C-alpha positions as a Python dict, from the first residue, in 0.01 Angstrom:
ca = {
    (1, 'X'): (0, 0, 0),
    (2, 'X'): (-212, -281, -94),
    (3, 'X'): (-133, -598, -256),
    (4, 'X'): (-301, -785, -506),
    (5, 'X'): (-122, -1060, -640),
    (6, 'X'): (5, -1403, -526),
    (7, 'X'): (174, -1485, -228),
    (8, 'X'): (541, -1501, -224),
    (9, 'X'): (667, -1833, -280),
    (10, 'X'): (839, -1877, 8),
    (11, 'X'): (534, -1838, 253),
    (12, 'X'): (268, -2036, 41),
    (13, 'X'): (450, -2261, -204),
    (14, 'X'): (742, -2293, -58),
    (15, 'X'): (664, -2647, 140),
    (16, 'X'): (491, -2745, -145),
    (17, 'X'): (824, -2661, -346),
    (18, 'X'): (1005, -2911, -82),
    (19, 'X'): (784, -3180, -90),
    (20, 'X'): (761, -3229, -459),
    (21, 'X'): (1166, -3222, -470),
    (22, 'X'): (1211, -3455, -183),
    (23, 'X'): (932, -3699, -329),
    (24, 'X'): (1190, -3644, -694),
    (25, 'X'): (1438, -3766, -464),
    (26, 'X'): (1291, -4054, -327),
    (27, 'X'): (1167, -4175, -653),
    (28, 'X'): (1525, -4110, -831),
    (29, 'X'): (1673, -4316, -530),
    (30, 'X'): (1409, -4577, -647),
    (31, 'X'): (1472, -4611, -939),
    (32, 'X'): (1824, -4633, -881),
    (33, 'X'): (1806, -4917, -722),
    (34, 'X'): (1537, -5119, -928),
    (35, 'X'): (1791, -5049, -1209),
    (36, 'X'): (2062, -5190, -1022),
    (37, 'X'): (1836, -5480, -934),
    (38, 'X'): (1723, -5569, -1301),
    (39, 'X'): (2127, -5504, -1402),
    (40, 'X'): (2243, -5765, -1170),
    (41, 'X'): (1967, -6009, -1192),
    (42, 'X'): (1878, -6005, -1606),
    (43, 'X'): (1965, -6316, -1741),
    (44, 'X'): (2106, -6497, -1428),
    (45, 'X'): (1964, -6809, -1557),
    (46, 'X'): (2075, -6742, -1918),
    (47, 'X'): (2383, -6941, -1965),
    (48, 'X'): (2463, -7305, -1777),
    (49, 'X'): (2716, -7324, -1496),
    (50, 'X'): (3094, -7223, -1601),
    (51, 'X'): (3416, -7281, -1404),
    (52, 'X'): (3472, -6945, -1303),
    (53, 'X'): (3078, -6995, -1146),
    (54, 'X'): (3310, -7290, -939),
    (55, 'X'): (3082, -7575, -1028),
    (56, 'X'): (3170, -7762, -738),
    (57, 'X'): (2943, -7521, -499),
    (58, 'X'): (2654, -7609, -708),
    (59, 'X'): (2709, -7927, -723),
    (60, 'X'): (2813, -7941, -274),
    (61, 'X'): (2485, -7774, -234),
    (62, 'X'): (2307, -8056, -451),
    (63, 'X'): (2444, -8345, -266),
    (64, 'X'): (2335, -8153, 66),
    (65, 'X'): (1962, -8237, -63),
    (66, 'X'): (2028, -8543, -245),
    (67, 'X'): (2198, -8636, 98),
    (68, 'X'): (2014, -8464, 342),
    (69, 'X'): (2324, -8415, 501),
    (70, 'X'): (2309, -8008, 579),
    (71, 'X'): (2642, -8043, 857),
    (72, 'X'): (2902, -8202, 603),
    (73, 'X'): (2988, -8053, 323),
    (74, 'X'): (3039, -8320, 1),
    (75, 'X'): (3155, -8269, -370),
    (76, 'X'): (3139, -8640, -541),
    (77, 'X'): (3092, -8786, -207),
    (78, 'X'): (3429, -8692, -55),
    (79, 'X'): (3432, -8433, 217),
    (80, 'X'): (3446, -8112, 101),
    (81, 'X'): (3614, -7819, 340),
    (82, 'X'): (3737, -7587, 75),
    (83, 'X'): (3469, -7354, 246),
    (84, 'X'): (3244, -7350, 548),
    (85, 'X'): (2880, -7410, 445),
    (86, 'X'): (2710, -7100, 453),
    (87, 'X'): (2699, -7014, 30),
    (88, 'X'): (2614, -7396, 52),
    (89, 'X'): (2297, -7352, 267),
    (90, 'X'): (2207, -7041, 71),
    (91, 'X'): (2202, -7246, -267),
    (92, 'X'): (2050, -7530, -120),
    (93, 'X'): (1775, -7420, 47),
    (94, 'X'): (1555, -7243, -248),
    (95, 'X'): (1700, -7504, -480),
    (96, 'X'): (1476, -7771, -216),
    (97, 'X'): (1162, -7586, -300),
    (98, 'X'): (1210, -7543, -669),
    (99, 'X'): (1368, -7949, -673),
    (100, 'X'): (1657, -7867, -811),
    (101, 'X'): (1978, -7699, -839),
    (102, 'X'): (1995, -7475, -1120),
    (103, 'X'): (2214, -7149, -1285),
    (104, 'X'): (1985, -6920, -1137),
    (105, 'X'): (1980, -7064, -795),
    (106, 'X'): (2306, -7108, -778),
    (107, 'X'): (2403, -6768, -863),
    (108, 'X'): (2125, -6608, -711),
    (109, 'X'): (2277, -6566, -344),
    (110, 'X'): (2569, -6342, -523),
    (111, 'X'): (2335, -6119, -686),
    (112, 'X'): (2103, -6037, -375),
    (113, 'X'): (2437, -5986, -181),
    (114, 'X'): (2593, -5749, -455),
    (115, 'X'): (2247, -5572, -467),
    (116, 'X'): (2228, -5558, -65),
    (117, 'X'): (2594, -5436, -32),
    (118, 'X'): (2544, -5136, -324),
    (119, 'X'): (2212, -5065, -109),
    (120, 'X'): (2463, -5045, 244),
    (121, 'X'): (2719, -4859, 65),
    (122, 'X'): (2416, -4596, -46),
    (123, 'X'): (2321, -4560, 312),
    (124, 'X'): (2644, -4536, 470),
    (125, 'X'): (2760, -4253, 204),
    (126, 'X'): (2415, -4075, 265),
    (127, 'X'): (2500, -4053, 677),
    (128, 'X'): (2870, -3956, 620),
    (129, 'X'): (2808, -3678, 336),
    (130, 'X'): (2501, -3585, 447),
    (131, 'X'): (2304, -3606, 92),
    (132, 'X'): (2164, -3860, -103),
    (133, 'X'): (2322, -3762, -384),
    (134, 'X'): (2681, -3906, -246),
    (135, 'X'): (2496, -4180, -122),
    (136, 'X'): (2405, -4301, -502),
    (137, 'X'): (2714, -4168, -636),
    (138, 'X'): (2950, -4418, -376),
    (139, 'X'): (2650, -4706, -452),
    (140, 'X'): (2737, -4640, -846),
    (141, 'X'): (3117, -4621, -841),
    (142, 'X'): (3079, -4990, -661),
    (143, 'X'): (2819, -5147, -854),
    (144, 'X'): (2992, -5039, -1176),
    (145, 'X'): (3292, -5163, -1071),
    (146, 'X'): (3433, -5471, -1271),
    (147, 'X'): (3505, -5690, -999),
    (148, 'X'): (3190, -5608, -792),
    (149, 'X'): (2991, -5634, -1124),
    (150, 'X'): (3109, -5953, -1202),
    (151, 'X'): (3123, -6141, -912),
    (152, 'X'): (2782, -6057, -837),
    (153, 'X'): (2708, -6302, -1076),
    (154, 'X'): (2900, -6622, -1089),
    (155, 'X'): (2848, -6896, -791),
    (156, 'X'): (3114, -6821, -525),
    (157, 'X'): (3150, -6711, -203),
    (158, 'X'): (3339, -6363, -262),
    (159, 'X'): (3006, -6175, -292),
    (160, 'X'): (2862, -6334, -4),
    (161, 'X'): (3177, -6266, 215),
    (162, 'X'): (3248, -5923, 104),
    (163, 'X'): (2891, -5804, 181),
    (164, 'X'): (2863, -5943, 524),
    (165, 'X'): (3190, -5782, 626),
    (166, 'X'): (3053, -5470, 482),
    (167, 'X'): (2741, -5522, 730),
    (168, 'X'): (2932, -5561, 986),
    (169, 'X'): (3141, -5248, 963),
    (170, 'X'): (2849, -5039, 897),
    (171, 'X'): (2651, -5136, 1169),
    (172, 'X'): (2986, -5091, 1385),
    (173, 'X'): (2970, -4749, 1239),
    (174, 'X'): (2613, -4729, 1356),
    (175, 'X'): (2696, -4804, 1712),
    (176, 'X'): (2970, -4629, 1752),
    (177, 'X'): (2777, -4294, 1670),
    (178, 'X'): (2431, -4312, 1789),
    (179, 'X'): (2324, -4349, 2164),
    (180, 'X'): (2187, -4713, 2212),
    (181, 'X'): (2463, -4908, 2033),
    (182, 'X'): (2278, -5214, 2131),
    (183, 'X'): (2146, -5338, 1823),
    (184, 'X'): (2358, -5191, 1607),
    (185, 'X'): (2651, -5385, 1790),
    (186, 'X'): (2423, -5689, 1772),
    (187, 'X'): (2422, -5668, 1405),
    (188, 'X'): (2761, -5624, 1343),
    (189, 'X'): (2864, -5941, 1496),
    (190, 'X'): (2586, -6098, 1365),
    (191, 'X'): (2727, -6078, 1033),
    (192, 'X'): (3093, -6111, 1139),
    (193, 'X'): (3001, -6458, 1277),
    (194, 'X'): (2781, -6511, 918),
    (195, 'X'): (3125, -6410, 714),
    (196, 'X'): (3330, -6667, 968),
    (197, 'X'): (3044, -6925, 877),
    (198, 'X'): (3092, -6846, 456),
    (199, 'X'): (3468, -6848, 446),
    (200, 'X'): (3633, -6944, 755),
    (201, 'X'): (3790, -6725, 1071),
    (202, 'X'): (3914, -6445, 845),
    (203, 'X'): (3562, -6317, 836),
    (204, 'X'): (3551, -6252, 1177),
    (205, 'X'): (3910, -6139, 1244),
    (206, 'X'): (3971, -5934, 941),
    (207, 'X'): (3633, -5700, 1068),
    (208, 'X'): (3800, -5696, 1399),
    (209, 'X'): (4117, -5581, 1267),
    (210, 'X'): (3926, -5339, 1129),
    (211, 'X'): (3761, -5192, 1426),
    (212, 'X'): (4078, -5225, 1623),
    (213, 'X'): (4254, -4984, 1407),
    (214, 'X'): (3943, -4728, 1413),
    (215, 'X'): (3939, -4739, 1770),
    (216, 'X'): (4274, -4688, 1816),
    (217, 'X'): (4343, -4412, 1624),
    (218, 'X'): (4036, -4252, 1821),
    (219, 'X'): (4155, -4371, 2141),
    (220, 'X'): (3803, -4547, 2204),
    (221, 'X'): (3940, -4860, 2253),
    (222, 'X'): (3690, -4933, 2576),
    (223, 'X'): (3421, -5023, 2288),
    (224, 'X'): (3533, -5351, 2308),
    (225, 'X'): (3492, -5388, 2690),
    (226, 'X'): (3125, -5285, 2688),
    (227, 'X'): (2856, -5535, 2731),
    (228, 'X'): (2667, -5562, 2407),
    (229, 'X'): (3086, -5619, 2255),
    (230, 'X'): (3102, -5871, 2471),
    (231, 'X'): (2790, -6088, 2418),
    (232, 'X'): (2915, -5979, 2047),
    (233, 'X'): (3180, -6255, 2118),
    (234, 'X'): (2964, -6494, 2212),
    (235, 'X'): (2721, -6442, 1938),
    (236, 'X'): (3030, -6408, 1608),
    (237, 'X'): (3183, -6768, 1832),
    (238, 'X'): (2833, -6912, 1891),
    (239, 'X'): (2721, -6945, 1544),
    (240, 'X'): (3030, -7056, 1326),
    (241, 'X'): (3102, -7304, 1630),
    (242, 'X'): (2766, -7440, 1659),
    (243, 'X'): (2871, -7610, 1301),
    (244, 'X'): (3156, -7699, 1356),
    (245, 'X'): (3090, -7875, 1682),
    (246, 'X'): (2788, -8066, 1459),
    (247, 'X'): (3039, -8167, 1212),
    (248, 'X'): (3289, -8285, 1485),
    (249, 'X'): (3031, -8527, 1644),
    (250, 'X'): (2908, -8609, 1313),
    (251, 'X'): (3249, -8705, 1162),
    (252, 'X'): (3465, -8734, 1488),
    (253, 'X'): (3777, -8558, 1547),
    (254, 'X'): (4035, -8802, 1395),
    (255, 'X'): (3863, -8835, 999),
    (256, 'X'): (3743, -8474, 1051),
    (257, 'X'): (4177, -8364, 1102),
    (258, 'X'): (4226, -8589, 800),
    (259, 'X'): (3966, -8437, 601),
    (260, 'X'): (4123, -8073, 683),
    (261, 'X'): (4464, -8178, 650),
    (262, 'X'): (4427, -8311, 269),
    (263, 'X'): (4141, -7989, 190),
    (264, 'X'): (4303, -7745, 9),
    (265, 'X'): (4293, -7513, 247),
    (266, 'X'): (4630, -7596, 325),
    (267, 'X'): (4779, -7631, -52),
    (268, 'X'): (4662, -7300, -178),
    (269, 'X'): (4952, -7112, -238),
    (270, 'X'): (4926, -6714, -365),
    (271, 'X'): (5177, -6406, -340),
    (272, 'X'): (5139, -6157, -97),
    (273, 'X'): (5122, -5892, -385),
    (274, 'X'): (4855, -6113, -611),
    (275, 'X'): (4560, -5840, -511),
    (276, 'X'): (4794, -5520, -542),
    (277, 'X'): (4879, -5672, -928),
    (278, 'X'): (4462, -5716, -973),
    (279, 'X'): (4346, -5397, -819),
    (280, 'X'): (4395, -5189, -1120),
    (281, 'X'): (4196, -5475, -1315),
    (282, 'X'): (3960, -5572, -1123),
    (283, 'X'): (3807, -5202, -1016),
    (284, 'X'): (3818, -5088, -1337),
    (285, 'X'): (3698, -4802, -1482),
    (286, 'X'): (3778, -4640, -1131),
    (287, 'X'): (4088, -4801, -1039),
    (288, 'X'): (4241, -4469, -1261),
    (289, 'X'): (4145, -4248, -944),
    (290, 'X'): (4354, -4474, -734),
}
């Protein structure tokens, strides 16, 4: 019996079938993401700074370069230790190129972070569910979440924080499953230690809490005996300590314990329940699924 016509589809076309969808893929995943990137970064520079942007980080980060004082922290020349300097540094240091410190500089370290953590949170659901697909559908929940949304463009430091503790647990996620955890475990800490550096040592011991409780409940708790855990110690200490052993000899111990004393680090005063009150707000329209 002799045949004639085309070749099946699955012996000729059928790579070429592939291809073209994967390459659909790509380019959806693309655009995805260039959408998110215009939808978090239109009109940064549109409206002047606000109090819920927390003017006084604008204006810390401007008398770091009036100053040139990058180790102490000022707002109106007094000390300023509401936060560790890290948002501060990110503010300041494009705002010394441009000359200034304006809306869009101020705010733009919260919308690269926000944009970064929906690009984690697309990777991380695309290696647990196995598809892209869940990968931009977890990316989409967060970026369209009210809080995420909105925070990713104001001038504070939640942004900043929550992303690097995201890093951190996803590259803990990465060494815990592949076989050279070395970077992977690198990376983690590296961004614990950046978190400890934006809002004090809650960035580093809430991701460890974290981890603990993962661990524990797969009886793997040796991970934090191995060797690249442990220089992970020394590298989430080195970095946050580095500063503050700078602004010790800088300020010396006694005015530095004043200046932490009357911060109000120790005045702040909040409910346990505040976020359990806010959650159905504040991750709106998907707080419903909760």
């Amino acid at each position: 019996m002799s045949y004639d016509g085309a070749p099946p589809a699955t012996l000729e076309n059928g790579p070429r079938v592939w291809q073209g969808s994967m390459k659909k893929r790509e380019i959806g995943v693309c655009l995805f993401f260039a959408g998110s990137f215009i939808i978090l970064f239109l009109n940064l520079w549109g409206r002047n700074l606000e109090n819920h942007d927390y003017l006084r980080y604008a204006e810390v980060a401007k008398e770091m370069i009036q100053s040139g004082d990058w180790i102490v922290p000022r707002f109106n020349g007094e000390i300023f230790l509401h936060k560790p300097p890290f948002l501060f540094w990110l503010i300041a240091l494009p705002s010394t190129i441009h000359g200034s410190v304006s809306p869009f500089l101020a705010r733009l370290p919260s919308a690269f972070f926000a944009w970064l953590g929906a690009i984690t949170v697309y990777l991380w659901g695309r290696k647990i569910w196995s598809g892209r697909r869940w990968g931009m559908v977890s990316a989409g929940i967060l970026i369209s979440s009210y809080l995420y949304f909105w925070q990713g463009r104001i001038a504070r430091t939640d942004m900043v924080f929550s992303v690097l503790i995201l890093l951190s647990l996803y590259f803990f996620h990465e060494s815990y499953s592949v076989e050279d955890p070395s970077l992977s475990t690198l990376f983690s800490f590296l961004f614990m230690a950046l978190a400890g550096l934006t809002k004090g040592p809650v960035g580093i011991l809430f991701p460890l809490l974290i981890m603990f409780l993962f661990l524990l409940r797969r009886s793997q708790l040796k991970y934090f005996i191995r060797k690249d855990s442990i220089f992970g110690y020394f590298v989430a200490a080195v970095i946050p300590g580095v500063w503050v052993v700078l602004f010790l000899h800088q300020m010396g111990w006694e005015e530095a314990l004043m200046a932490w004393q009357e911060s109000e680090i120790l005045s702040r005063q909040a409910p346990f329940y505040l976020y359990l009150t806010r959650v159905w707000v504040d991750f709106a329209p998907w707080s419903i699924f909760l």
